[in-house]
XYZ file of C-alpha atoms in Angstrom:
301
model
C -6.142 -4.077 -13.980
C -2.829 -5.576 -15.218
C -1.287 -5.301 -11.737
C -4.259 -7.094 -10.182
C -4.000 -9.998 -12.632
C -0.234 -10.252 -12.001
C -0.790 -10.222 -8.229
C -3.170 -13.167 -8.567
C -0.463 -15.168 -10.431
C -3.253 -16.887 -12.352
C -1.747 -16.462 -15.842
C 1.737 -16.293 -17.326
C 1.594 -12.909 -19.070
C -0.489 -9.810 -19.620
C -0.247 -6.158 -20.626
C -2.342 -3.036 -21.035
C -3.379 -1.588 -24.400
C -0.158 0.394 -24.990
C 2.163 -2.080 -23.237
C 3.329 0.572 -20.761
C 2.805 -1.926 -17.953
C 3.125 -5.667 -18.526
C 4.117 -8.866 -16.779
C 5.828 -12.092 -17.730
C 5.476 -14.998 -15.326
C 6.505 -13.720 -11.864
C 7.734 -10.224 -12.832
C 5.815 -7.058 -13.728
C 7.510 -4.179 -15.590
C 7.003 -0.517 -16.431
C 7.730 0.437 -20.064
C 10.346 -2.284 -20.488
C 12.396 -4.959 -18.795
C 14.862 -2.305 -17.614
C 12.497 -1.355 -14.756
C 10.789 -4.062 -12.747
C 7.850 -3.049 -10.566
C 7.496 -6.266 -8.625
C 8.676 -9.865 -8.600
C 7.277 -12.936 -6.845
C 10.223 -14.780 -5.326
C 7.793 -17.371 -3.949
C 3.999 -17.359 -3.423
C 4.221 -15.434 -0.152
C 7.227 -13.165 -0.833
C 7.377 -10.201 -3.232
C 10.252 -7.880 -4.148
C 9.151 -4.319 -4.985
C 11.381 -1.790 -6.714
C 12.622 0.815 -4.221
C 13.848 3.132 -6.978
C 11.884 5.701 -8.985
C 11.961 6.578 -12.659
C 9.150 8.838 -13.929
C 5.738 10.157 -12.932
C 3.935 7.443 -14.909
C 6.186 4.710 -13.548
C 5.479 5.998 -10.025
C 1.781 5.540 -10.784
C 2.515 2.000 -11.970
C 4.416 1.371 -8.710
C 1.485 2.634 -6.657
C -0.941 0.398 -8.572
C 1.368 -2.585 -8.105
C 1.684 -2.043 -4.350
C -2.076 -1.649 -4.055
C -2.744 -4.889 -5.933
C -0.697 -7.146 -3.627
C -2.819 -9.003 -1.042
C -2.131 -8.069 2.569
C -0.877 -11.532 3.500
C 2.179 -11.257 1.216
C 5.579 -10.250 2.640
C 7.116 -7.369 0.667
C 10.712 -6.144 0.492
C 11.652 -2.831 -1.149
C 14.914 -3.357 -3.027
C 16.641 -2.041 -6.190
C 17.223 -5.427 -7.869
C 15.634 -8.844 -8.299
C 18.741 -11.016 -8.130
C 21.607 -9.049 -6.538
C 21.532 -9.616 -2.778
C 24.734 -7.645 -2.177
C 23.308 -4.551 -3.841
C 19.983 -4.937 -2.033
C 21.697 -5.240 1.358
C 23.841 -2.186 0.572
C 20.679 -0.250 -0.286
C 19.210 -1.058 3.125
C 22.458 -0.171 4.931
C 22.743 3.135 3.049
C 19.170 4.032 4.010
C 19.838 3.176 7.681
C 23.023 5.259 7.766
C 21.275 8.142 5.975
C 18.479 8.184 8.557
C 21.044 8.196 11.378
C 22.779 11.226 9.800
C 19.443 13.011 9.391
C 18.706 12.394 13.071
C 21.900 14.221 14.019
C 20.956 17.212 11.881
C 17.191 17.177 12.517
C 15.926 20.776 12.747
C 13.079 22.193 14.773
C 9.919 22.876 12.738
C 6.624 24.643 13.359
C 5.013 21.347 14.349
C 7.798 19.317 15.935
C 10.784 19.950 18.144
C 14.201 18.929 16.891
C 14.222 16.059 19.405
C 10.921 14.719 18.018
C 12.277 14.969 14.488
C 15.448 13.140 15.516
C 13.381 10.334 17.046
C 11.330 9.951 13.858
C 14.489 9.456 11.772
C 15.865 6.959 14.289
C 12.574 5.039 14.260
C 12.716 4.943 10.455
C 16.246 3.577 10.677
C 15.158 0.930 13.194
C 12.321 -0.177 10.910
C 14.714 -0.412 7.967
C 17.083 -2.447 10.094
C 14.287 -4.862 11.005
C 13.298 -5.193 7.359
C 16.922 -5.903 6.435
C 17.165 -8.587 9.144
C 13.953 -10.140 7.824
C 15.304 -9.986 4.248
C 18.534 -11.749 5.223
C 16.633 -14.362 7.219
C 14.234 -14.992 4.326
C 17.084 -15.649 1.887
C 19.542 -17.302 4.297
C 22.114 -14.483 4.137
C 24.689 -13.379 6.714
C 24.046 -10.033 8.358
C 26.744 -8.312 10.396
C 25.672 -4.680 10.608
C 26.367 -3.417 14.125
C 23.355 -1.322 14.990
C 24.999 -0.054 18.192
C 27.833 1.474 16.150
C 25.394 3.409 13.969
C 23.410 4.850 16.882
C 26.067 4.887 19.618
C 25.857 8.657 19.836
C 22.048 8.845 19.851
C 22.058 9.706 23.564
C 24.348 12.635 22.769
C 21.982 13.640 19.973
C 19.037 13.408 22.355
C 20.733 15.496 25.052
C 21.786 18.221 22.605
C 18.363 18.383 20.969
C 16.586 18.445 24.343
C 18.717 21.362 25.507
C 17.988 23.311 22.335
C 14.287 22.582 22.680
C 13.968 23.693 26.304
C 13.571 27.355 25.438
C 10.741 26.525 23.037
C 8.779 24.520 25.591
C 7.465 27.355 27.724
C 3.668 27.243 28.347
C 3.104 30.174 26.011
C 5.064 28.678 23.104
C 3.576 25.217 23.665
C 0.025 26.584 23.526
C 0.869 28.572 20.411
C 2.160 25.445 18.677
C -0.845 23.434 19.829
C -3.311 25.935 18.367
C -1.385 26.135 15.111
C -1.341 22.346 14.847
C -5.093 22.046 15.519
C -5.822 24.738 12.949
C -3.699 22.980 10.336
C -5.324 19.616 11.040
C -8.797 21.136 10.603
C -7.830 22.661 7.243
C -6.283 19.408 6.059
C -9.308 17.387 7.188
C -11.674 19.745 5.366
C -9.616 19.340 2.178
C -9.590 15.567 2.648
C -13.381 15.387 3.067
C -13.851 17.489 -0.069
C -11.466 15.231 -2.002
C -13.271 12.100 -0.804
C -16.703 13.402 -1.786
C -15.460 14.563 -5.183
C -13.689 11.252 -5.836
C -16.829 9.230 -5.043
C -18.969 11.513 -7.215
C -16.524 11.283 -10.136
C -16.310 7.494 -9.863
C -20.084 7.078 -9.875
C -20.356 9.470 -12.821
C -17.760 7.399 -14.726
C -15.333 10.330 -14.783
C -12.665 8.647 -12.690
C -11.605 5.045 -13.335
C -9.382 4.798 -10.279
C -10.248 5.571 -6.674
C -7.852 4.460 -3.927
C -8.645 6.273 -0.694
C -8.282 4.296 2.508
C -11.328 5.828 4.204
C -13.659 4.799 1.375
C -14.851 1.198 1.088
C -14.330 -0.309 -2.351
C -17.147 0.735 -4.688
C -18.632 -0.951 -7.757
C -19.956 0.569 -10.965
C -21.841 -1.069 -13.837
C -20.527 -0.088 -17.271
C -22.510 -1.973 -19.915
C -21.907 -5.656 -19.251
C -18.749 -4.978 -17.210
C -18.535 -4.408 -13.460
C -15.748 -2.002 -12.534
C -14.254 -1.533 -9.071
C -12.938 1.677 -7.603
C -9.462 0.110 -7.691
C -9.586 -0.167 -11.453
C -10.277 -3.904 -11.692
C -13.000 -5.260 -13.990
C -15.196 -8.352 -14.147
C -17.782 -9.449 -16.726
C -21.231 -9.068 -15.188
C -22.127 -12.650 -16.139
C -20.111 -13.904 -13.148
C -22.167 -11.833 -10.701
C -25.122 -14.238 -10.415
C -23.133 -17.164 -8.966
C -21.205 -14.840 -6.650
C -24.389 -13.160 -5.382
C -26.055 -16.528 -4.715
C -23.078 -17.562 -2.571
C -23.075 -14.196 -0.767
C -26.788 -14.595 0.066
C -26.206 -18.151 1.247
C -23.328 -17.161 3.544
C -25.269 -14.282 5.079
C -28.553 -16.103 5.564
C -27.019 -19.335 6.882
C -24.282 -17.594 8.890
C -21.546 -19.628 7.213
C -18.359 -18.578 5.442
C -17.016 -19.573 2.037
C -13.400 -20.353 1.212
C -12.273 -22.061 -2.018
C -11.609 -25.468 -0.464
C -11.604 -27.434 -3.694
C -14.337 -25.233 -5.167
C -13.395 -22.133 -7.161
C -15.745 -19.171 -7.417
C -14.585 -17.242 -10.474
C -14.765 -13.480 -10.870
C -13.436 -12.961 -14.383
C -9.627 -13.056 -14.270
C -9.810 -13.337 -10.496
C -11.304 -15.715 -7.982
C -13.125 -15.139 -4.707
C -10.841 -15.848 -1.743
C -13.439 -15.576 1.003
C -17.024 -14.633 1.852
C -17.660 -14.200 5.566
C -20.843 -14.741 7.597
C -21.820 -11.079 7.107
C -21.746 -11.426 3.319
C -18.558 -9.385 2.934
C -16.338 -10.602 0.091
C -12.575 -10.699 -0.394
C -10.902 -11.250 -3.780
C -7.183 -10.502 -3.989
C -6.630 -6.983 -2.622
C -10.378 -6.243 -2.817
C -12.517 -6.379 0.330
C -16.085 -5.489 -0.652
C -18.880 -4.902 1.845
C -22.222 -6.717 1.617
C -24.140 -3.457 1.084
C -22.038 -2.605 -1.975
C -22.555 -6.114 -3.368
C -26.320 -5.929 -2.769
C -26.553 -2.572 -4.510
C -24.803 -4.009 -7.578
C -27.064 -7.092 -7.482
C -30.077 -4.752 -7.462
C -28.752 -2.950 -10.554
C -28.358 -6.314 -12.299
C -31.904 -7.374 -11.410
C -30.729 -10.113 -9.050
C -32.601 -8.628 -6.092
C -36.381 -8.464 -6.237
């Protein structure tokens, strides 16, 4: 809840009941000002802490990442105001991935060449993020990418030679079957986890549900509407929102706050499309979920 309010940048400060996560103006912290979780440099640019601290702080970091709207540009860095240290962090990560590519082993599911490519791709993505970071803040960037990966062709040739003996039809089919079997087991576990998570949320046993395959759900708890991403809204705001949702769907028009604000507690509605689907901050809620909540509130006859 605190992370969602911070991500909206609609108030100057806020904290949870035990002050383990709190924000002041543009910065949100975990347990104290020694560990920032996120910082708004400008409305469209956010710095997120790339370091870790504890299990609980990792949970705070996950909640913070999940609360940031998709249209914001995020950079993962160790500091808020030290560009030199942030650039060094990126360069160290790029060099580390290049070293890992050289030493990439063969596994049950991937050849050593495939593993090497994955590390190189990670390094390339980090390099692009670093270029974007330097461009965003008007900084010089002189890292020679060719120097870091000049020997990648040698890596590729050596890995390919080592992999040849594992690529016979018999071994390839054996790996394929093992991979399919593993994917089936993992999918079965995932389906079980999804069903259990939905059941627990609806039974009020789980206040937080963040699974990409599940649309955001709503639950009525007294006079409070709770979302499956742990945000809350007083139910008294639901009537105006539902009327606008019905209007957009029936008239095939969309709503955006062009001079008119549609409040949802601490938040505000960013958009309602012609299908009646609603977006507020990081929440995208389907029409069917909204209608079901309206029915519980007696807004649907």
